[in-house]
Structure formats: structure tokens, C-alpha cells
Short mmCIF file of C-alpha atoms and ligand atoms in Angstrom, two decimals:
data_model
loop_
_atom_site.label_atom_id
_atom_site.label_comp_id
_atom_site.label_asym_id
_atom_site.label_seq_id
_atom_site.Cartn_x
_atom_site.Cartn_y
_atom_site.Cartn_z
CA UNK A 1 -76.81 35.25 -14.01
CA UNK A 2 -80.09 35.29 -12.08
CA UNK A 3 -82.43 36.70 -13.15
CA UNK A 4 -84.19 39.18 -10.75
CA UNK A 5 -87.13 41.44 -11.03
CA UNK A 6 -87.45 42.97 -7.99
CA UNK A 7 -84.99 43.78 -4.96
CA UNK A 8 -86.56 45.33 -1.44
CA UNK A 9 -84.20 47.37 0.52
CA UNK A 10 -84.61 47.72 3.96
CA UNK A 11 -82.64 49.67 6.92
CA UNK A 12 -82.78 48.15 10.25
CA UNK A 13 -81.66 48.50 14.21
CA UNK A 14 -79.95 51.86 14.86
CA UNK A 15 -79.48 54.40 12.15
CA UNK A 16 -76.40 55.00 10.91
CA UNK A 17 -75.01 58.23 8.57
CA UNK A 18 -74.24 56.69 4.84
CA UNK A 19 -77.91 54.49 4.98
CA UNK A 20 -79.30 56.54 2.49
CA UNK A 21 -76.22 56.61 0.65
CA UNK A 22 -76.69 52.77 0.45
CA UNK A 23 -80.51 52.98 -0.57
CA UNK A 24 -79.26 55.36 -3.38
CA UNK A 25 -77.18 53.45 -4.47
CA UNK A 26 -79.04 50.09 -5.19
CA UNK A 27 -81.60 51.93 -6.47
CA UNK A 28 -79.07 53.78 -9.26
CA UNK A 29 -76.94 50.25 -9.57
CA UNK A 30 -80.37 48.32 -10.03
CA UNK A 31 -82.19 50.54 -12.44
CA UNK A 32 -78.78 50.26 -14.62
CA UNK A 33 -79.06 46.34 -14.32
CA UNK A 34 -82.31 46.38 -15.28
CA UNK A 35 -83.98 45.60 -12.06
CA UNK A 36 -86.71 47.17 -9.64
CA UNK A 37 -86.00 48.25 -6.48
CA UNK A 38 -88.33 49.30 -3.66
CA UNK A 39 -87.83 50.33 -0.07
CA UNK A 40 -89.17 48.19 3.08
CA UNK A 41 -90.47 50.71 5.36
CA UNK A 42 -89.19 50.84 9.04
CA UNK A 43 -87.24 47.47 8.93
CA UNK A 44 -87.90 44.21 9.55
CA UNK A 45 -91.62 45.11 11.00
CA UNK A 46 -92.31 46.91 7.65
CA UNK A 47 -91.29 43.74 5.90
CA UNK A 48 -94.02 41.62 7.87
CA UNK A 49 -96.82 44.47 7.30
CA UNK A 50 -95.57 44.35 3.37
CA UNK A 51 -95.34 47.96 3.77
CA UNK A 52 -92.73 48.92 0.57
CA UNK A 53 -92.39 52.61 -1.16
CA UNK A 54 -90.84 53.03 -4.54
CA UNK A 55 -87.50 55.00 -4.87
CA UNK A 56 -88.85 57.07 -7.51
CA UNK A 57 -85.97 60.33 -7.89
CA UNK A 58 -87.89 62.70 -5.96
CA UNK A 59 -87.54 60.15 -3.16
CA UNK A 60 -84.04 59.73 -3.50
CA UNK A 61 -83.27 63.28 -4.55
CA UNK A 62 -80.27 64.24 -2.52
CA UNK A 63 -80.52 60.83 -0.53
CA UNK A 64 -76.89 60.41 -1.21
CA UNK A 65 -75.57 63.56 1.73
CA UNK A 66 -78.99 63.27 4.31
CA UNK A 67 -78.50 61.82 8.05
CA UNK A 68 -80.99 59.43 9.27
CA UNK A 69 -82.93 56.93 7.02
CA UNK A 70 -85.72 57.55 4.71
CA UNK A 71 -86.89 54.46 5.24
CA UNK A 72 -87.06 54.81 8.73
CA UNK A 73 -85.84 52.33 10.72
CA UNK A 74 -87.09 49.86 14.15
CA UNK A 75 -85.95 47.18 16.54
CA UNK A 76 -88.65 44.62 16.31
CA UNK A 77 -88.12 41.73 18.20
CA UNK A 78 -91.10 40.03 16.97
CA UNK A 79 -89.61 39.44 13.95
CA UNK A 80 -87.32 36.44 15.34
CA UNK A 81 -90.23 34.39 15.68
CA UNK A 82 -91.22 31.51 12.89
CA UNK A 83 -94.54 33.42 12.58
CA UNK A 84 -93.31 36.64 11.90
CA UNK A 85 -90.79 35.30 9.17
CA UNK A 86 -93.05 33.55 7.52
CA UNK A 87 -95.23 36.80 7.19
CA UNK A 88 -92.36 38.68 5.95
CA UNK A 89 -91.69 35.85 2.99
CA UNK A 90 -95.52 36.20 2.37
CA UNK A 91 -95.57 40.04 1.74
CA UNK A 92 -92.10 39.45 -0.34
CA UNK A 93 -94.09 37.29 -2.71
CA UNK A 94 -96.88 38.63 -2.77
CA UNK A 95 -95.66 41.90 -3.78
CA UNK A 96 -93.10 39.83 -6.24
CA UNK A 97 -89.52 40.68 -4.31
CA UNK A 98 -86.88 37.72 -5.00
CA UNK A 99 -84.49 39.38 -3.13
CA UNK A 100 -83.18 41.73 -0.39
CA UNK A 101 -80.56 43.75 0.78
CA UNK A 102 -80.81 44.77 4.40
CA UNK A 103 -78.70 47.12 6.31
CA UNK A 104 -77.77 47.27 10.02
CA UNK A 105 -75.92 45.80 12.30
CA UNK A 106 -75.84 41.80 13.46
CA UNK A 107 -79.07 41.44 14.75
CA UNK A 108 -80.24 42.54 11.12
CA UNK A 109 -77.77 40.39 9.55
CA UNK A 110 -79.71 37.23 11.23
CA UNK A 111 -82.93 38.37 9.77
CA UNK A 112 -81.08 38.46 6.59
CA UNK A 113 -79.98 34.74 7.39
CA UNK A 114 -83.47 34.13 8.34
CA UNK A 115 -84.87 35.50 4.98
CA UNK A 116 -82.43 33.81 2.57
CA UNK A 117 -83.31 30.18 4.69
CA UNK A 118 -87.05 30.17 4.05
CA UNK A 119 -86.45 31.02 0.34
CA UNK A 120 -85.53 34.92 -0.04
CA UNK A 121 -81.84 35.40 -0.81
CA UNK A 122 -80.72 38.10 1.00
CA UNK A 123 -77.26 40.26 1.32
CA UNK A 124 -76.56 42.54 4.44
CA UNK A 125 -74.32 46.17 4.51
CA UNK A 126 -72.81 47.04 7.93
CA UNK A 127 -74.62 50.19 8.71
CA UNK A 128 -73.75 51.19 12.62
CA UNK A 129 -72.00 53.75 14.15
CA UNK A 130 -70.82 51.48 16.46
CA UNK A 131 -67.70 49.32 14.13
CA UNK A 132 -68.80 46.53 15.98
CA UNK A 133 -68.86 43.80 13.60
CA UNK A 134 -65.71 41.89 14.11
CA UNK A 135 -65.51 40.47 10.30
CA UNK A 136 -65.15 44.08 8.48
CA UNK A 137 -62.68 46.62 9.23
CA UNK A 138 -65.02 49.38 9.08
CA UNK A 139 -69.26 50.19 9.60
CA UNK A 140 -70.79 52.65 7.94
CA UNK A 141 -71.61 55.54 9.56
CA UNK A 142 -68.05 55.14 12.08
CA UNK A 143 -66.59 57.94 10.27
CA UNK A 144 -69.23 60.53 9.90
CA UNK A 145 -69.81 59.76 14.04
CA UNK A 146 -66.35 60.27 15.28
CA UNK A 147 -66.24 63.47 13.27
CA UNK A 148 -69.31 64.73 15.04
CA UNK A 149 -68.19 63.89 18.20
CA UNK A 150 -65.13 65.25 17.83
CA UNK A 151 -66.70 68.59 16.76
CA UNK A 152 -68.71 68.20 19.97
CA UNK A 153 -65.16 67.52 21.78
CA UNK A 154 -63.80 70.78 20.28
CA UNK A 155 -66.50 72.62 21.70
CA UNK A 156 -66.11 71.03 25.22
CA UNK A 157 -62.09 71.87 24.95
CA UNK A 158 -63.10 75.55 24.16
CA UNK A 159 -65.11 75.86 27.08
CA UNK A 160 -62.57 73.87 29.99
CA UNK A 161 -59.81 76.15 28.76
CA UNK A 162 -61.28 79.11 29.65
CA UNK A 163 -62.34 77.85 33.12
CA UNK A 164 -59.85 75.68 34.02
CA UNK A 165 -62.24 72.52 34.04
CA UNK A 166 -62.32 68.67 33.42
CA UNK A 167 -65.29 67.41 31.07
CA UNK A 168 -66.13 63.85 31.19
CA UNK A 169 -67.79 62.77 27.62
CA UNK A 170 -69.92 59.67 27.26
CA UNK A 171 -70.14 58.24 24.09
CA UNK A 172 -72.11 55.65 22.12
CA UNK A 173 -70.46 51.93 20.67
CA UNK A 174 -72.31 49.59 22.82
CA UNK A 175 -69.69 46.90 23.73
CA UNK A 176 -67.10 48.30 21.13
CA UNK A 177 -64.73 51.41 22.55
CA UNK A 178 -63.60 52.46 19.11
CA UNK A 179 -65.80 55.48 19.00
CA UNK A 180 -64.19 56.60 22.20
CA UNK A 181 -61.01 55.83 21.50
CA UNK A 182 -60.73 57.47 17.51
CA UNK A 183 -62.29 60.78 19.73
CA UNK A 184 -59.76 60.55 22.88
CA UNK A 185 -56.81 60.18 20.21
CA UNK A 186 -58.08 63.28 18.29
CA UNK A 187 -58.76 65.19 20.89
CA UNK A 188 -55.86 64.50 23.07
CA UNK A 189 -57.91 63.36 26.02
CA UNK A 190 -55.73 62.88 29.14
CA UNK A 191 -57.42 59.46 29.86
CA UNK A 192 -59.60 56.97 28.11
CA UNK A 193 -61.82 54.26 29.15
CA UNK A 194 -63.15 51.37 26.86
CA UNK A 195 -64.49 48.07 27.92
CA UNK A 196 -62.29 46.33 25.92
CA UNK A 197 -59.38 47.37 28.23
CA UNK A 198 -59.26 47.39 31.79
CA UNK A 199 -59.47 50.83 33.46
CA UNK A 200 -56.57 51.85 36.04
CA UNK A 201 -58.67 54.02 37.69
CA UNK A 202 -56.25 55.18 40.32
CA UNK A 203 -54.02 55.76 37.67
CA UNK A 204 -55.74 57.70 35.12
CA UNK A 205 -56.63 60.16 38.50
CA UNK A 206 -52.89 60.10 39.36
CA UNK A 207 -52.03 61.23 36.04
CA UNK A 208 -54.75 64.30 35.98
CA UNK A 209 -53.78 65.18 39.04
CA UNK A 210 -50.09 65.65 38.01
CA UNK A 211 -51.02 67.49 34.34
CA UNK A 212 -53.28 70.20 36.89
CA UNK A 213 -49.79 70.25 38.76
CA UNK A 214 -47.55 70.67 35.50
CA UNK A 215 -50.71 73.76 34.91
CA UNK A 216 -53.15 71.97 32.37
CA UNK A 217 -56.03 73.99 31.92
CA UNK A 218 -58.27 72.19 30.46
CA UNK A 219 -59.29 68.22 30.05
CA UNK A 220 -60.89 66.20 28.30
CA UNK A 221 -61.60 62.27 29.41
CA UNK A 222 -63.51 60.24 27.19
CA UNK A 223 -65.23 56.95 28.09
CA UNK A 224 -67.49 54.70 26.57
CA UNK A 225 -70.84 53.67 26.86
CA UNK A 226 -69.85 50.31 27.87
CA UNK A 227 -68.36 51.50 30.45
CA UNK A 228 -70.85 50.42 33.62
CA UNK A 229 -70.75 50.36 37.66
CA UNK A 230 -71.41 46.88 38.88
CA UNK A 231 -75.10 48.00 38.88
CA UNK A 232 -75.39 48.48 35.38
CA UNK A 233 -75.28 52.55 36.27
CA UNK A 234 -73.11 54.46 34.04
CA UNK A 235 -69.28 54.35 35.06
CA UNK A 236 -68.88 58.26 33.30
CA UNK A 237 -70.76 60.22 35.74
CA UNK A 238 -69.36 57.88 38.79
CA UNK A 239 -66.20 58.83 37.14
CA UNK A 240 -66.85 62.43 36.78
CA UNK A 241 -67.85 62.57 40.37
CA UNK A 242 -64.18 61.01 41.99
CA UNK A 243 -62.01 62.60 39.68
CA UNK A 244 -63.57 65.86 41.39
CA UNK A 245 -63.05 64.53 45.14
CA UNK A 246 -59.89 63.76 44.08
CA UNK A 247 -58.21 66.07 42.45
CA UNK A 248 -59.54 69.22 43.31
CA UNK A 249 -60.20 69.88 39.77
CA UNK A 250 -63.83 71.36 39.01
CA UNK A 251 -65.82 68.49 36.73
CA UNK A 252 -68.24 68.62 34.12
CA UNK A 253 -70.22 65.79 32.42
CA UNK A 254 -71.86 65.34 28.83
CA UNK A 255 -73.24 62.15 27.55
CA UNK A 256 -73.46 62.86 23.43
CA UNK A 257 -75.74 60.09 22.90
CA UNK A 258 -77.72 60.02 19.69
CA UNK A 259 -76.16 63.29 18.40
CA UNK A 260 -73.76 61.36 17.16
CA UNK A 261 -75.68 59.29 15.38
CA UNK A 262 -77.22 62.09 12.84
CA UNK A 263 -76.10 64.04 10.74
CA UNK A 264 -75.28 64.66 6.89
CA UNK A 265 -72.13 61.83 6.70
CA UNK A 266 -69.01 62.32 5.42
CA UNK A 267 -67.23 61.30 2.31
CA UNK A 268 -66.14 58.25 3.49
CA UNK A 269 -69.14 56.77 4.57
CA UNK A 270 -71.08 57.80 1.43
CA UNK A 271 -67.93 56.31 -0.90
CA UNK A 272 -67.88 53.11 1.64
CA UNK A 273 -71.80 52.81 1.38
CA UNK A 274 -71.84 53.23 -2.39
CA UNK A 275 -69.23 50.91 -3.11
CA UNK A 276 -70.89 48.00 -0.82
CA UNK A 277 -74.38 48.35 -2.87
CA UNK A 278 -73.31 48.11 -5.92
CA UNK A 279 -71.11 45.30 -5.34
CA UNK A 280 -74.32 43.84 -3.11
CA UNK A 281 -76.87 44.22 -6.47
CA UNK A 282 -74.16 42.26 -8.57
CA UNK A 283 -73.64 39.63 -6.13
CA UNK A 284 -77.43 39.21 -5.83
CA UNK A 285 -77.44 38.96 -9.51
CA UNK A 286 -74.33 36.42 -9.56
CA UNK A 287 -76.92 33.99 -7.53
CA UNK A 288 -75.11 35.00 -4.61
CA UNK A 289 -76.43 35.46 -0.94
CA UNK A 290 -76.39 34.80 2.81
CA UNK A 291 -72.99 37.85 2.59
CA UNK A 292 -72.38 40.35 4.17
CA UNK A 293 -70.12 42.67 2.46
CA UNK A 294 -66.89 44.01 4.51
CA UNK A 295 -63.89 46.34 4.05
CA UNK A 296 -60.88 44.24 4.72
CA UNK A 297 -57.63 45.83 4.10
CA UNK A 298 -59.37 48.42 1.93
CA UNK A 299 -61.53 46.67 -0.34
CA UNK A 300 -64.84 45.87 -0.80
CA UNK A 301 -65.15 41.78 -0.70
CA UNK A 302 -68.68 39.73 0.55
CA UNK A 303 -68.26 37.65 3.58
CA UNK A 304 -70.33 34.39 4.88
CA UNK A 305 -73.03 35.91 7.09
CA UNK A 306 -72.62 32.60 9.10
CA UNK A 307 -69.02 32.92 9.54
CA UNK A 308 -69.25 36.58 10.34
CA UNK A 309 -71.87 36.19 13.36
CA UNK A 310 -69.77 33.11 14.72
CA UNK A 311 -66.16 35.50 14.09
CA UNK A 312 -68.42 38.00 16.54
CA UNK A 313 -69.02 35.84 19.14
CA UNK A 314 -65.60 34.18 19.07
CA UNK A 315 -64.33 37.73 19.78
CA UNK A 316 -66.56 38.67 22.51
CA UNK A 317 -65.61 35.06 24.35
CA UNK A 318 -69.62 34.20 23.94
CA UNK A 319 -69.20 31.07 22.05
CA UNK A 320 -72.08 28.46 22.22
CA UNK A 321 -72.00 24.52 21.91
CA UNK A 322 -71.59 23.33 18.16
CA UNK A 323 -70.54 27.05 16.85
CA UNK A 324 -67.68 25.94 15.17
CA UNK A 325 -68.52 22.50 13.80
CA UNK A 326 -69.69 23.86 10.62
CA UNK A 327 -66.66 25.39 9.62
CA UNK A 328 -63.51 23.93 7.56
CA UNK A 329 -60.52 24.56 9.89
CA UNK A 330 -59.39 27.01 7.19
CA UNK A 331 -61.78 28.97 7.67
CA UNK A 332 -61.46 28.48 11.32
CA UNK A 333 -57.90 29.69 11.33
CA UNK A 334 -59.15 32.91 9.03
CA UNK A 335 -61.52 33.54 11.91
CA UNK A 336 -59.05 32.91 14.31
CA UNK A 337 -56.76 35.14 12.76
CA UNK A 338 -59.84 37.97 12.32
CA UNK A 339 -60.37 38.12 15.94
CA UNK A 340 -56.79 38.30 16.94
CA UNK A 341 -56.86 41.25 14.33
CA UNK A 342 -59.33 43.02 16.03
CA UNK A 343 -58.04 42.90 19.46
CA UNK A 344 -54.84 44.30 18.34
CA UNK A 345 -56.46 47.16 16.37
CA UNK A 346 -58.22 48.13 19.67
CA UNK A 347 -55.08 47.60 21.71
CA UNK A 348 -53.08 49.47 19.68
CA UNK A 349 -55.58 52.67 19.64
CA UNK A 350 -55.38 51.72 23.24
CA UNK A 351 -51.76 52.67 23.48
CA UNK A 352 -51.86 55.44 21.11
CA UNK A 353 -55.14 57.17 22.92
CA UNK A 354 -53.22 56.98 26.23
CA UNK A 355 -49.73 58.13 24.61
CA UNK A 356 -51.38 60.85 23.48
CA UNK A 357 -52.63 62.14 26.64
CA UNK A 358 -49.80 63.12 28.26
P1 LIG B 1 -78.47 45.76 14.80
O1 LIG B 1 -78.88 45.25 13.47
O2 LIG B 1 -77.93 47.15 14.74
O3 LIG B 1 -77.61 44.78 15.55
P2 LIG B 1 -80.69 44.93 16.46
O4 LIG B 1 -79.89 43.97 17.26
O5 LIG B 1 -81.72 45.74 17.14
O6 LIG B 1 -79.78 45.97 15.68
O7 LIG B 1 -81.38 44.09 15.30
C1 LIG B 1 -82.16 44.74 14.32
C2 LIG B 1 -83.36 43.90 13.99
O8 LIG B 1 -82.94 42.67 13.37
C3 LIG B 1 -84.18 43.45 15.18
O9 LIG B 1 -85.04 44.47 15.63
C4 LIG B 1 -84.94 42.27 14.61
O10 LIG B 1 -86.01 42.69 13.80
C5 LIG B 1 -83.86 41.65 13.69
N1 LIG B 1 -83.17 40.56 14.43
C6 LIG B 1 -82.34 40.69 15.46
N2 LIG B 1 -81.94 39.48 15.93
C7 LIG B 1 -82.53 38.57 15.12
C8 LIG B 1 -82.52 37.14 15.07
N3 LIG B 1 -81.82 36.40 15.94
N4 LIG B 1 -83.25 36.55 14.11
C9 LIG B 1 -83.97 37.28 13.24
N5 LIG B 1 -84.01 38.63 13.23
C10 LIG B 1 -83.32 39.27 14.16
O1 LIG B 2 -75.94 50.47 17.75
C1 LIG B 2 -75.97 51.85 17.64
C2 LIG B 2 -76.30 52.49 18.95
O2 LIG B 2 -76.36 53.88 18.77
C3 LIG B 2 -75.37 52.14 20.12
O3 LIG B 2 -74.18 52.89 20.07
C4 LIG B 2 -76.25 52.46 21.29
O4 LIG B 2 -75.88 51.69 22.42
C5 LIG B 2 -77.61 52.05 20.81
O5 LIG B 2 -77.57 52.05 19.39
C6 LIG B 2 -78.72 52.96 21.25
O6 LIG B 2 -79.92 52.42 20.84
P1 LIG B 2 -81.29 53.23 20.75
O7 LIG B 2 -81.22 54.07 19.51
O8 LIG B 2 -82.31 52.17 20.66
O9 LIG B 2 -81.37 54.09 21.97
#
């Protein structure tokens, strides 16, 4: 057992409902081990200013159900030079942290890599709306996200019904459609569009037009964020736009954007977030680091971060020179098998989503 003294916590990249679950919750598992734990303010940048706050319980009083992150949170590209790294070990030092546990998404699980390299073991919790970390089932924060848009959704359906309307909804995930595709199946949008997939544009109108023929009211479509014209302009609103030239049918568009992304979060993601800090103090404890924890198949289990940021880029066909010498071809096949996996999660929503829609 190693023996710590002092753990930071930090939140970084987007927020993500169920981070403040997680700071709770090494801060509670911690204290019961013995240990100190302090927050890194505002991410990675905080970490190079050595600008920490203690969870005392009036900081963490009802941490466990708020939205956001009390520890703020920042994108700070700096931080991926040498320099900046080596500032960040200096303020960990000097204000006696051994280790850390940072939460985010894969650009904060490199700085974790970074950290444990040059001496600071260091564990990372997926904490993103987006589920777009192909080595864990789930992200915390998906859950709480869907259910918001889907709120949103309800509200939207309300509205078409009454006029007879089509309302195109935007939605966040970056490269990953599952947000849009958990909302079109439980909604019952009449057509879907990921980036994962390719669209059938001509299709997807076809089929609106006939539903408005059958006497559907009103529609929902959902698309993703990923979604984009060959300009980089969003596909939604061009989307919005012909399905109204086309079918007759009078259009509305609403991007929900961050709205999503607040927000007290649900059971799930404060259970989820809970369970991966605890297990993340232990592990830290064990001598353990350079994990990420994951939900596969429903429990809780710590994951190379290495392996995880290669399994990423094997899914999204962005593989670079060398990424897979380091790995045994076990773990090769595992990775293999991970991505295959996730591409059959997605096309299965897929099939459901447009099922659905009918
Ligand atoms: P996310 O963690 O949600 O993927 P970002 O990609 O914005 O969000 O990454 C969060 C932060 O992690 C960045 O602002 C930066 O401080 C740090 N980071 C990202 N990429 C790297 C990297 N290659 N090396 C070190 N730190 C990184
Ligand atoms: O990664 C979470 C996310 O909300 C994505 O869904 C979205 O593309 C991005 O962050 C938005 O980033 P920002 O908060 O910097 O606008």
C-alpha cells in the first residue's frame, strides 16, 4: 500500500453533470483512507498556477446533486507543452500532492499521462456528455444529458402538434452521434442523422413526406453536431431548410447546445461517478496509475490510459505510425474486439432510432 498524503482533484475540458459527484466522492473516500484531498482550480491551467482549494464540507455541501463544476473547469492548450508540465509537477510538490485524479474527456486523460510520466501518478474518470471514449461503455454526464434533451424534445413535440410543424434539433457529441440517437429513439423522431452513419438524405425526405401524407402532425428530426456541409457549416439548418422546399411541410430549427450540458444529474451519473472515485482513491493507494476507470458490461474496472487513447483512435480510423507496437497482440485483439463493440452499439441504435420512426 502506498502511502499517500495528499491527492489534487481536478475537472477538465467540457463540464459534464456527475463532476461534482466525483469530487465528492474522493474527498468522502479519501478522508476515510486517511488521506487529504484538495481541488485544482479550473483544470489543467489551475494546476500550473498551483491554484488548489480545500474540500472542506461547506464546499462540498450538496456537491453530490449540483450541475456544472465547482472547480470550474478550462481548455488550456498551453498545458501540452514541456514547460507548462513541468510547472504543473512544480506546484504539485511544492504544495506536497503525490497524486491526482483528473476528470474529463481524452484530451485530459493525456495530461493525466503526462503527469504520471514526469513523476505524479495520476488516474482519469470519463466525465463528458459526449460517450465518446471508445474504451468505456458509458461517460459521465451521458445520462443526465439525454434526459435533458429529451425534456427539451418533449417540449418541441408539444408545440409541432399543435401546428402541424417539423422541428429540426441540433445536438451536442462532437464526433460521437449517441446523444442524438438515445434522443431520436425516445422521442420517436421520424429521421436521424449521426456521423457515424451515412445520411440518405433523399430518403429520410421521402419518408416525411409520406408520414405528412399518412396525416402526421407533428415531427421531430434529430441530428448531430457532427453533422457538417462540406464547408464545415452546420448540416441541421441546411437540413431544416430542404426538408421545407421539399415537402411542403412548415420547418422549425433549435440547436440545444450547452443546455444540455447543465443541470442537476441524474441518479445514474451520480451512482456511476461515485463508484469510479472510490475505486480511483484505492487504486491510487494500491500504487496504481496511468488508468482510466471504465464501465464495461456494468462494472466498474481501471483501464490502461495508453491502451484506451490508442482503442480511440483505432475506432475513428486515425491511427499513426508505431501506435500499436507497444501492445501484446492480446491486448491488441481486446482492442480490436472494443472497437468492433462500439460500432455495433452505434449501428444497432442506428437501426432501432430509424425503426422507430415510422
Ligand atoms: P476533453 O478532456 O473533454 O477531451 P480537451 O480535449 O479540451 O477536453 O482537453 C482538456 C485539457 O486537457 C486541455 O485543455 C489540455 O489542458 C489537456 N490536454 C489535451 N490534450 C493534451 C495533450 N496531448 N497533452 C497534455 N495535455 C493535454
Ligand atoms: O465535449 C463536450 C462538448 O459539449 C461537445 O459536445 C461540444 O462539441 C463541445 O464540448 C463544446 O465545447 P465548448 O464548451 O468549448 O463550446
Amino acid at each position: 500500500m502506498t502511502k499517500f498524503r495528499k491527492i489534487g482533484i481536478l475537472t477538465s475540458g467540457g463540464d459534464a453533470p456527475g463532476m461534482n459527484a466525483c469530487v465528492k466522492a474522493v474527498a468522502s473516500k479519501a478522508a476515510a483512507m486517511g488521506i487529504h484531498a484538495v481541488g485544482v482550480v479550473g483544470g489543467y491551467a489551475g494546476l500550473m498556477r498551483g491554484d488548489f482549494v480545500e474540500l472542506t464540507n461547506e464546499k462540498l455541501s450538496n456537491a453530490i446533486g449540483m450541475g456544472g463544476t465547482l472547480l470550474y473547469s478550462t481548455r488550456c492548450p498551453e498545458f501540452k507543452t514541456e514547460e507548462a508540465m513541468q510547472q504543473a509537477v512544480k506546484s504539485c510538490r511544492d504544495a506536497e500532492i503525490d497524486a491526482l485524479i483528473c476528470i474529463g474527456g481524452d484530451g485530459t486523460f493525456r495530461g493525466a499521462t503526462d503527469m504520471t510520466f514526469r513523476g505524479i501518478p495520476s488516474i482519469g474518470l470519463p466525465g463528458t456528455i459526449d460517450n465518446d471514449i471508445t474504451a468505456t461503455d458509458y461517460t459521465i454526464g451521458l445520462d443526465t444529458a439525454i434526459n435533458t434533451t429529451i425534456q427539451m424534445v418533449d417540449c418541441l413535440r408539444d408545440t409541432c402538434e399543435s401546428h402541424a410543424r417539423l422541428n429540426v434539433v441540433e445536438v451536442m457529441g462532437r464526433d460521437c452521434g449517441q446523444i442524438a440517437l438515445y434522443a431520436a429513439i425516445a422521442s420517436g423522431a421520424v429521421a436521424v442523422a449521426v456521423p457515424e452513419v451515412p445520411f440518405d438524405e433523399a430518403a429520410a425526405i421521402a419518408h416525411i413526406k409520406a408520414l405528412r401524407d399518412q396525416g402526421k402532425r407533428g415531427m421531430i428530426v434529430m441530428v448531430s453536431e457532427g453533422m457538417k456541409n462540406a464547408d464545415g457549416s452546420a448540416y441541421a439548418e441546411t437540413l431544416t431548410k430542404k426538408i421545407e422546399a421539399e415537402t411542403g411541410i412548415e420547418c422549425k430549427f433549435a440547436r440545444l447546445a450547452h443546455v444540455v450540458r447543465g443541470g442537476k444529474p441524474t441518479v445514474r451519473d451520480r451512482v456511476t461517478a461515485s463508484e469510479m472515485a472510490v475505486k480511483a482513491v484505492e487504486l491510487l493507494t494500491e500504487g496504481k496509475s496511468n488508468l482510466v476507470m471504465c464501465e464495461l458490461d456494468g462494472k466498474i474496472v481501471p483501464v490502461d490510459i495508453a491502451w484506451a487513447l490508442i482503442a480511440d483512435r483505432m475506432y475513428k480510423n486515425k491511427l499513426k505510425e508505431g501506435d500499436l507496437d507497444r501492445f501484446t497482440a492480446e491486448e491488441l485483439k481486446a482492442m480490436e474486439a472494443m472497437v468492433e463493440k462500439r460500432r455495433a452499439e452505434i449501428a444497432n441504435l442506428y437501426q432501432v432510432a430509424t425503426d422507430n420512426g415510422n
